[in-house]
XYZ file of C-alpha atoms in Angstrom:
356
model
C -86.369 35.636 8.630
C -86.861 33.259 5.722
C -83.204 32.216 5.951
C -83.639 31.400 9.640
C -86.672 29.263 8.895
C -84.691 27.438 6.225
C -81.754 26.577 8.500
C -83.879 25.469 11.483
C -85.129 22.121 10.084
C -81.734 21.444 8.536
C -80.017 21.895 11.926
C -82.492 19.505 13.474
C -81.567 16.885 10.889
C -77.842 17.487 11.462
C -78.094 17.235 15.208
C -80.075 14.045 14.897
C -77.561 12.629 12.435
C -74.667 13.138 14.836
C -75.785 10.505 17.310
C -74.282 7.388 18.841
C -73.989 5.130 15.815
C -71.699 2.308 14.897
C -68.143 3.490 14.303
C -67.188 3.973 10.672
C -63.894 2.531 9.479
C -61.480 4.051 6.976
C -58.177 2.560 5.831
C -55.267 4.944 5.143
C -51.705 4.322 4.001
C -49.107 6.646 5.591
C -45.501 6.343 4.435
C -42.376 6.304 6.566
C -40.536 9.613 6.378
C -43.365 11.382 4.506
C -45.883 13.814 5.894
C -49.313 12.361 6.611
C -52.342 14.658 6.748
C -55.909 13.541 7.349
C -58.706 16.091 7.535
C -61.567 15.583 9.963
C -64.437 17.247 8.078
C -67.809 17.938 9.557
C -69.406 16.534 6.397
C -67.754 13.144 6.951
C -69.111 12.724 10.464
C -72.548 14.151 9.621
C -72.906 11.954 6.514
C -74.369 14.778 4.459
C -75.187 14.528 0.775
C -72.705 16.018 -1.652
C -74.903 18.989 -2.578
C -75.612 19.945 1.062
C -73.126 22.213 2.821
C -72.566 22.275 6.568
C -74.103 25.404 8.084
C -71.725 27.638 10.012
C -73.794 27.296 13.177
C -72.718 23.684 13.761
C -70.059 23.343 16.503
C -68.117 20.069 16.386
C -64.891 19.148 18.166
C -62.876 15.950 17.942
C -60.872 13.682 20.197
C -58.461 11.141 18.702
C -56.390 8.450 20.389
C -54.584 5.219 19.590
C -56.753 2.174 20.099
C -56.132 0.822 23.582
C -54.229 3.970 24.664
C -55.366 7.377 25.937
C -53.170 9.414 23.579
C -52.034 9.469 19.991
C -48.806 7.801 18.822
C -45.684 9.873 19.304
C -45.408 10.665 15.584
C -49.019 11.810 15.134
C -50.493 15.194 16.191
C -53.958 16.705 16.236
C -54.988 20.314 15.786
C -58.212 22.258 15.309
C -58.443 26.030 15.289
C -62.068 26.249 16.487
C -65.280 24.168 16.483
C -66.225 25.881 13.217
C -63.033 24.666 11.471
C -62.098 21.107 10.528
C -59.591 19.111 12.535
C -56.313 17.697 11.258
C -54.339 14.591 12.103
C -50.798 15.041 10.810
C -47.254 13.833 11.352
C -44.387 11.852 9.877
C -43.997 8.176 10.769
C -40.587 6.738 11.653
C -39.239 3.274 10.784
C -40.104 2.119 14.310
C -43.796 2.912 13.622
C -43.961 0.656 10.574
C -46.956 -1.661 10.683
C -50.630 -1.378 11.586
C -52.072 1.278 13.917
C -55.729 1.995 14.635
C -56.813 5.538 15.550
C -60.216 6.075 17.125
C -61.809 9.491 16.526
C -64.832 10.754 18.445
C -66.769 13.809 17.243
C -68.685 15.885 19.810
C -71.604 18.090 18.874
C -71.393 21.071 21.219
C -75.031 21.999 20.627
C -76.813 18.678 21.161
C -74.011 16.832 23.023
C -74.341 13.910 20.629
C -71.300 11.910 19.592
C -70.238 9.812 16.650
C -67.162 7.660 16.189
C -64.817 6.815 13.372
C -61.983 4.288 13.212
C -58.910 5.034 11.096
C -56.810 2.006 10.182
C -53.275 3.207 9.382
C -51.167 0.770 7.366
C -47.714 2.360 7.632
C -45.272 1.234 4.964
C -42.075 2.255 3.212
C -42.197 4.849 0.429
C -41.472 3.982 -3.151
C -39.116 5.801 -5.450
C -35.648 7.270 -4.893
C -34.321 8.204 -1.486
C -34.330 11.820 -0.338
C -30.902 12.307 1.233
C -30.962 16.121 1.102
C -33.390 17.551 3.629
C -33.986 21.133 4.735
C -36.240 22.614 7.399
C -37.674 26.138 7.204
C -39.397 28.227 9.872
C -42.345 30.038 8.292
C -43.507 32.777 10.644
C -46.415 33.954 8.520
C -48.530 30.813 8.902
C -49.932 28.479 11.503
C -49.663 24.708 11.269
C -53.255 24.130 10.170
C -52.899 26.738 7.415
C -50.259 24.736 5.526
C -51.687 21.265 6.148
C -54.169 21.372 3.246
C -52.737 20.333 -0.077
C -53.083 23.697 -1.815
C -50.854 25.796 0.530
C -48.322 22.955 0.759
C -48.072 22.692 -3.024
C -47.676 26.454 -3.293
C -44.817 26.364 -0.795
C -43.007 23.587 -2.683
C -43.445 25.430 -5.992
C -42.014 28.631 -4.541
C -39.128 26.754 -2.918
C -38.220 25.194 -6.243
C -36.688 28.498 -7.322
C -34.090 28.239 -4.525
C -33.159 24.588 -5.019
C -31.457 22.573 -7.680
C -33.805 21.145 -10.322
C -35.540 18.103 -8.936
C -38.721 16.909 -7.288
C -39.341 18.324 -3.828
C -41.455 16.413 -1.328
C -42.962 17.522 1.943
C -41.546 15.431 4.783
C -42.964 16.910 7.975
C -44.919 19.828 9.400
C -44.493 20.900 13.034
C -46.023 23.812 14.879
C -43.544 26.263 16.361
C -45.328 25.880 19.698
C -44.217 22.234 19.775
C -40.606 23.407 19.425
C -40.739 25.782 22.379
C -42.188 28.798 20.587
C -44.295 31.376 22.400
C -47.994 31.956 21.945
C -48.362 35.151 19.884
C -50.167 38.179 21.166
C -53.827 38.500 20.141
C -52.966 41.006 17.445
C -54.131 40.697 13.877
C -51.469 39.283 11.636
C -49.505 37.538 14.409
C -49.034 33.835 13.784
C -47.657 30.930 15.808
C -45.231 29.871 13.094
C -44.668 26.451 11.558
C -41.617 24.342 10.714
C -41.780 22.796 7.234
C -39.342 20.019 6.351
C -38.668 19.326 2.685
C -36.573 16.607 1.053
C -35.112 16.071 -2.392
C -32.752 13.792 -4.258
C -30.976 16.836 -5.749
C -28.137 18.566 -3.871
C -28.612 21.924 -2.188
C -28.127 25.054 -4.208
C -25.348 27.513 -3.501
C -27.924 29.934 -2.131
C -29.156 27.504 0.527
C -25.627 26.524 1.476
C -24.728 30.186 1.961
C -27.789 30.757 4.160
C -26.818 27.841 6.433
C -23.100 28.717 6.497
C -21.295 29.666 9.743
C -20.810 33.215 8.458
C -24.532 33.597 7.998
C -25.222 32.270 11.518
C -22.659 34.709 12.896
C -24.496 37.606 11.229
C -27.786 36.383 12.664
C -26.254 36.239 16.157
C -25.292 39.910 15.798
C -28.799 40.896 14.738
C -27.909 41.329 11.054
C -29.730 39.723 8.113
C -28.267 36.427 6.890
C -26.406 35.960 3.644
C -28.913 35.359 0.859
C -27.322 35.440 -2.566
C -30.499 34.678 -4.534
C -33.938 36.137 -4.876
C -36.423 35.092 -2.203
C -39.042 33.319 -4.300
C -41.100 32.481 -1.180
C -41.933 36.107 -0.460
C -44.421 37.659 -0.003
C -46.755 34.677 0.468
C -44.432 32.904 2.924
C -42.300 34.865 5.375
C -39.382 32.547 6.108
C -36.992 33.118 9.005
C -33.721 32.556 7.136
C -31.771 32.541 10.391
C -33.506 29.276 11.334
C -32.821 27.249 8.202
C -31.386 23.799 8.873
C -29.781 21.661 6.182
C -29.271 17.939 6.640
C -27.288 16.547 3.704
C -26.792 12.883 3.097
C -24.191 11.452 5.414
C -22.069 8.433 4.612
C -21.901 6.265 7.724
C -19.512 3.734 6.165
C -16.424 5.571 7.371
C -17.827 5.905 10.892
C -18.711 2.206 10.978
C -15.265 1.190 9.773
C -13.553 3.410 12.343
C -15.801 2.112 15.127
C -15.188 -1.544 14.292
C -11.684 -1.689 12.842
C -9.834 0.441 15.397
C -10.691 -1.806 18.409
C -9.976 -4.913 16.332
C -6.607 -3.545 15.246
C -5.643 -2.685 18.827
C -6.672 -6.158 20.019
C -4.637 -7.767 17.227
C -1.517 -5.780 18.130
C -1.853 -6.713 21.807
C -2.271 -10.384 20.862
C 0.835 -10.327 18.692
C 2.850 -8.591 21.414
C 1.752 -11.117 24.035
C 2.528 -14.031 21.711
C 6.020 -12.640 21.058
C 6.725 -12.238 24.759
C 5.401 -15.681 25.686
C 6.846 -17.689 22.775
C 9.749 -15.862 21.171
C 11.378 -14.539 24.350
C 11.531 -17.863 26.297
C 15.097 -18.913 27.233
C 14.386 -22.649 27.482
C 15.195 -25.150 30.256
C 18.552 -26.221 28.813
C 19.813 -22.663 28.570
C 18.603 -21.983 32.091
C 20.389 -25.066 33.515
C 23.643 -24.171 31.753
C 23.532 -20.637 33.143
C 22.983 -21.914 36.734
C 25.969 -22.889 38.938
C 26.488 -26.534 40.006
C 26.267 -25.721 43.717
C 22.917 -24.081 43.256
C 21.651 -26.998 41.185
C 22.818 -29.543 43.839
C 21.155 -27.492 46.565
C 17.952 -27.309 44.589
C 17.989 -31.053 43.865
C 18.614 -31.845 47.559
C 15.672 -29.710 48.656
C 13.498 -31.252 45.980
C 14.493 -34.807 46.994
C 13.907 -34.211 50.704
C 10.548 -32.692 49.960
C 9.514 -35.741 47.977
C 10.686 -38.066 50.724
C 8.669 -36.208 53.349
C 5.606 -36.374 51.145
C 5.994 -40.127 50.770
C 6.414 -40.596 54.526
C 3.338 -38.519 55.232
C 1.310 -40.511 52.720
C 2.246 -43.901 54.306
C 0.693 -44.849 57.658
C 3.181 -47.746 58.360
C 6.188 -45.516 58.976
C 6.919 -45.303 62.733
C 7.024 -41.980 64.434
C 10.473 -40.343 64.665
C 12.258 -41.035 67.994
C 12.709 -37.348 68.581
C 8.951 -36.948 68.828
C 8.522 -39.539 71.603
C 8.358 -38.339 75.280
C 11.401 -38.785 77.606
C 13.685 -40.144 74.907
C 17.335 -40.642 75.918
C 19.576 -40.017 72.968
C 22.471 -41.920 74.537
C 20.789 -45.152 75.764
C 17.644 -45.026 73.636
C 15.591 -45.695 76.798
C 11.993 -44.612 76.847
C 10.452 -43.582 80.141
C 6.900 -42.452 80.807
C 6.673 -38.788 81.608
C 6.578 -37.965 85.296
C 5.153 -34.543 84.894
C 2.603 -33.331 82.476
C 4.693 -30.953 80.458
C 1.581 -29.245 79.204
C 0.856 -27.970 82.723
C 4.371 -26.608 83.316
C 4.615 -22.929 82.474
C 7.340 -21.887 80.106
C 8.675 -19.278 82.539
C 8.718 -20.317 86.198
C 7.943 -17.856 88.883
C 10.997 -16.649 90.776
C 10.672 -16.557 94.564
């Protein structure tokens, strides 16, 4: 009874503190190709002192969206298990998302229906340090997405994975719920989880153990319902139950060869066609002198006569002072050269007369 009396005035203060106030603003710095996790704590939105804990009776849910848009950016996701648990904004930005993005978060108090707002300014930039060309993705069936988003479980996973990889620094690149990849909602049985995909990157090459797990022989065994080939000790067990049949390795790929093939092959083909055309047009020409020598005199005289007559006709047609040819005049007598007016309109005379 005394505990109830103690929590009652505190709840009144909390519900009053979660009202419509001016939106707070926080600046964050996500990195391209690295996982970004931001926790939406009840303490942050209630503005509680450090020594005061949030009572379990407070029910708060969140809604986040990109400023000026109804939804979040394509690279950012939101999850919250229940109103008693904190919410998480997480994802991995791509090079296309580089720049400034503003996320507006609204907290809803399910008991008093009060709201409070917070503005997250995301300054997305490029990561520093060496590149991570070797990347691997693991399906962990023993956890949900929000269970590995805090820093402690994620660090434990990277430490356990270090026993299967070559020596080198491992970094968490992305976390994706299995439900977002087409997974099924588990049955409401204790111990059943949704599953989560965890993507890790490193500058060190893959170990022989990981290469054997992702080999075609191992995938063939998985297709037949047999366990995959795992030549090393599973350092992730028993805390993380990894589905070794769904391990994906993405080693560094050199695109220089592909670029050279894509650009040089068409250029080489075009160059060969140009050389062939130039040889046919320039080197295979017989020449006018050789052509005239190979042509008979009669054919050349005939050609010259036709060419001369054609030029003469063109000159006559271009000059208006040339009289009309006698053969074109009506009623012309070829013997006497007499010209008589036509007696009958030849245009009205049919070409074929009727026979009676």
